[in-house]
Amino acid sequence: MKGDEAAVTEVTRQESARDGEGVDFDRDDEAVSQFVERFAADMTEAGMQRMGARVFAALLASDSGKLTAAEIAELLQISPAAVSGAVRYLAQLNLITREREPGTRRDQYRLYNEVWYEAVSNRDQILTRWQHTMRDGAKVLGPHTLAGARAIRTAEFYEFMQKELVEMLARWRAHVEGAHLEVPHVGEQKTG
């Protein structure tokens, strides 16, 4: 664990120097590492790919919300191939984006500013597609058969869920704006 702690500290320092940010070095590096692994385990248990979950949790725990592949590999003590597969997976889920600082050749992987909002918003398209698939399936299965009725009920559930998601996201936006909650952008530290 001591090697992991040193890696966390070094990556945090490199990231801080790169971004010109002040970072709280009083953090307990072992506790941060345990948090990353615990959250990754929770996401894995919920169905996320293990390495993707670890990389996502590491990005979430970094002050800047962005890391290079080398920093991720060092921080999590994983191979470059594991990093490559994990970031590809997370990008496909629209949880992270890849970008390159002007004048450099190294990619950085960054969380979206409001990653959970973005992730849930993207589900709207998926729910619409599933709705259509279930309604088409009900026609094929026969709307008056038990299987067809299940397909119709499933489509209705997706439609209900989609409507609720849209309303929930609107309530979240109102909550953020009403409470004057600031979501720090990459490279910014939230103050006060």
mmCIF file of C-alpha atoms in Angstrom, residues 74-185:
data_model
loop_
_atom_site.group_PDB
_atom_site.id
_atom_site.type_symbol
_atom_site.label_atom_id
_atom_site.label_comp_id
_atom_site.label_asym_id
_atom_site.label_seq_id
_atom_site.Cartn_x
_atom_site.Cartn_y
_atom_site.Cartn_z
ATOM 1 C CA GLU A 74 0.885 4.953 -12.052
ATOM 2 C CA LEU A 75 -1.927 5.893 -9.695
ATOM 3 C CA LEU A 76 -3.779 2.585 -10.009
ATOM 4 C CA GLN A 77 -0.681 0.418 -10.595
ATOM 5 C CA ILE A 78 -2.131 -0.998 -13.828
ATOM 6 C CA SER A 79 -0.739 -1.589 -17.300
ATOM 7 C CA PRO A 80 -1.070 0.866 -20.190
ATOM 8 C CA ALA A 81 -3.225 -1.741 -21.965
ATOM 9 C CA ALA A 82 -5.622 -1.815 -19.003
ATOM 10 C CA VAL A 83 -5.814 1.993 -19.066
ATOM 11 C CA SER A 84 -6.492 1.960 -22.810
ATOM 12 C CA GLY A 85 -9.365 -0.499 -22.487
ATOM 13 C CA ALA A 86 -10.839 1.314 -19.499
ATOM 14 C CA VAL A 87 -10.801 4.791 -21.063
ATOM 15 C CA ARG A 88 -12.284 3.422 -24.295
ATOM 16 C CA TYR A 89 -15.098 1.844 -22.254
ATOM 17 C CA LEU A 90 -15.733 5.045 -20.255
ATOM 18 C CA ALA A 91 -15.736 7.168 -23.424
ATOM 19 C CA GLN A 92 -18.325 4.839 -24.979
ATOM 20 C CA LEU A 93 -20.506 5.394 -21.904
ATOM 21 C CA ASN A 94 -20.039 9.175 -22.318
ATOM 22 C CA LEU A 95 -18.569 9.432 -18.818
ATOM 23 C CA ILE A 96 -15.233 10.888 -19.921
ATOM 24 C CA THR A 97 -13.741 12.675 -22.869
ATOM 25 C CA ARG A 98 -10.268 12.590 -24.360
ATOM 26 C CA GLU A 99 -8.530 15.860 -25.096
ATOM 27 C CA ARG A 100 -5.068 17.124 -25.839
ATOM 28 C CA GLU A 101 -3.492 20.285 -24.476
ATOM 29 C CA PRO A 102 -2.244 22.508 -27.325
ATOM 30 C CA GLY A 103 1.428 21.907 -28.007
ATOM 31 C CA THR A 104 1.553 18.497 -26.333
ATOM 32 C CA ARG A 105 1.370 14.974 -27.678
ATOM 33 C CA ARG A 106 -0.175 13.386 -24.598
ATOM 34 C CA ASP A 107 -3.879 12.773 -24.317
ATOM 35 C CA GLN A 108 -5.684 13.636 -21.120
ATOM 36 C CA TYR A 109 -8.862 11.951 -19.998
ATOM 37 C CA ARG A 110 -11.361 14.275 -18.377
ATOM 38 C CA LEU A 111 -14.666 13.894 -16.586
ATOM 39 C CA TYR A 112 -17.512 15.953 -17.928
ATOM 40 C CA ASN A 113 -18.195 18.913 -15.620
ATOM 41 C CA GLU A 114 -21.516 17.446 -14.528
ATOM 42 C CA VAL A 115 -20.789 13.812 -15.244
ATOM 43 C CA TRP A 116 -23.893 12.365 -13.556
ATOM 44 C CA TYR A 117 -26.212 14.855 -15.226
ATOM 45 C CA GLU A 118 -24.636 14.057 -18.596
ATOM 46 C CA ALA A 119 -24.794 10.307 -18.004
ATOM 47 C CA VAL A 120 -28.470 10.384 -17.055
ATOM 48 C CA SER A 121 -29.302 12.776 -19.902
ATOM 49 C CA ASN A 122 -27.774 10.367 -22.397
ATOM 50 C CA ARG A 123 -30.089 7.612 -21.139
ATOM 51 C CA ASP A 124 -33.013 9.474 -22.708
ATOM 52 C CA GLN A 125 -31.951 8.308 -26.178
ATOM 53 C CA ILE A 126 -31.466 4.750 -24.972
ATOM 54 C CA LEU A 127 -34.894 4.658 -23.326
ATOM 55 C CA THR A 128 -36.513 5.932 -26.530
ATOM 56 C CA ARG A 129 -34.796 3.198 -28.532
ATOM 57 C CA TRP A 130 -35.799 0.504 -26.018
ATOM 58 C CA GLN A 131 -39.387 1.778 -26.069
ATOM 59 C CA HIS A 132 -39.583 1.436 -29.845
ATOM 60 C CA THR A 133 -37.948 -1.991 -29.750
ATOM 61 C CA MET A 134 -40.439 -3.244 -27.141
ATOM 62 C CA ARG A 135 -43.440 -1.882 -29.069
ATOM 63 C CA ASP A 136 -42.142 -3.525 -32.260
ATOM 64 C CA GLY A 137 -41.569 -6.710 -30.268
ATOM 65 C CA ALA A 138 -45.153 -6.641 -28.985
ATOM 66 C CA LYS A 139 -46.411 -6.557 -32.583
ATOM 67 C CA VAL A 140 -44.201 -9.518 -33.519
ATOM 68 C CA LEU A 141 -45.116 -11.487 -30.387
ATOM 69 C CA GLY A 142 -48.794 -10.666 -30.681
ATOM 70 C CA PRO A 143 -50.226 -7.924 -28.479
ATOM 71 C CA HIS A 144 -52.762 -10.309 -26.929
ATOM 72 C CA THR A 145 -50.236 -12.973 -25.956
ATOM 73 C CA LEU A 146 -48.551 -13.053 -22.553
ATOM 74 C CA ALA A 147 -45.166 -12.295 -24.154
ATOM 75 C CA GLY A 148 -46.666 -9.421 -26.154
ATOM 76 C CA ALA A 149 -48.336 -8.012 -23.037
ATOM 77 C CA ARG A 150 -44.975 -8.128 -21.209
ATOM 78 C CA ALA A 151 -43.335 -6.266 -24.096
ATOM 79 C CA ILE A 152 -46.072 -3.598 -24.022
ATOM 80 C CA ARG A 153 -45.780 -3.244 -20.229
ATOM 81 C CA THR A 154 -41.992 -2.920 -20.577
ATOM 82 C CA ALA A 155 -42.392 -0.208 -23.240
ATOM 83 C CA GLU A 156 -44.827 1.626 -20.953
ATOM 84 C CA PHE A 157 -42.325 1.404 -18.099
ATOM 85 C CA TYR A 158 -39.547 2.853 -20.289
ATOM 86 C CA GLU A 159 -41.878 5.646 -21.390
ATOM 87 C CA PHE A 160 -42.760 6.401 -17.745
ATOM 88 C CA MET A 161 -39.110 6.303 -16.723
ATOM 89 C CA GLN A 162 -38.114 8.608 -19.566
ATOM 90 C CA LYS A 163 -40.767 11.169 -18.583
ATOM 91 C CA GLU A 164 -39.660 11.007 -14.946
ATOM 92 C CA LEU A 165 -35.992 11.410 -15.928
ATOM 93 C CA VAL A 166 -36.735 14.541 -17.948
ATOM 94 C CA GLU A 167 -38.679 16.018 -15.022
ATOM 95 C CA MET A 168 -36.032 14.959 -12.505
ATOM 96 C CA LEU A 169 -33.253 16.586 -14.550
ATOM 97 C CA ALA A 170 -35.285 19.801 -14.774
ATOM 98 C CA ARG A 171 -35.773 19.736 -10.986
ATOM 99 C CA TRP A 172 -32.029 19.170 -10.535
ATOM 100 C CA ARG A 173 -31.215 22.172 -12.747
ATOM 101 C CA ALA A 174 -33.659 24.317 -10.743
ATOM 102 C CA HIS A 175 -32.117 23.043 -7.501
ATOM 103 C CA VAL A 176 -28.592 23.890 -8.643
ATOM 104 C CA GLU A 177 -29.625 27.324 -9.867
ATOM 105 C CA GLY A 178 -31.872 28.049 -6.857
ATOM 106 C CA ALA A 179 -29.233 27.042 -4.353
ATOM 107 C CA HIS A 180 -26.610 28.874 -6.375
ATOM 108 C CA LEU A 181 -24.560 25.690 -6.373
ATOM 109 C CA GLU A 182 -21.461 26.077 -8.413
ATOM 110 C CA VAL A 183 -20.107 23.106 -10.250
ATOM 111 C CA PRO A 184 -16.379 23.747 -10.595
ATOM 112 C CA HIS A 185 -15.106 23.424 -14.125
#
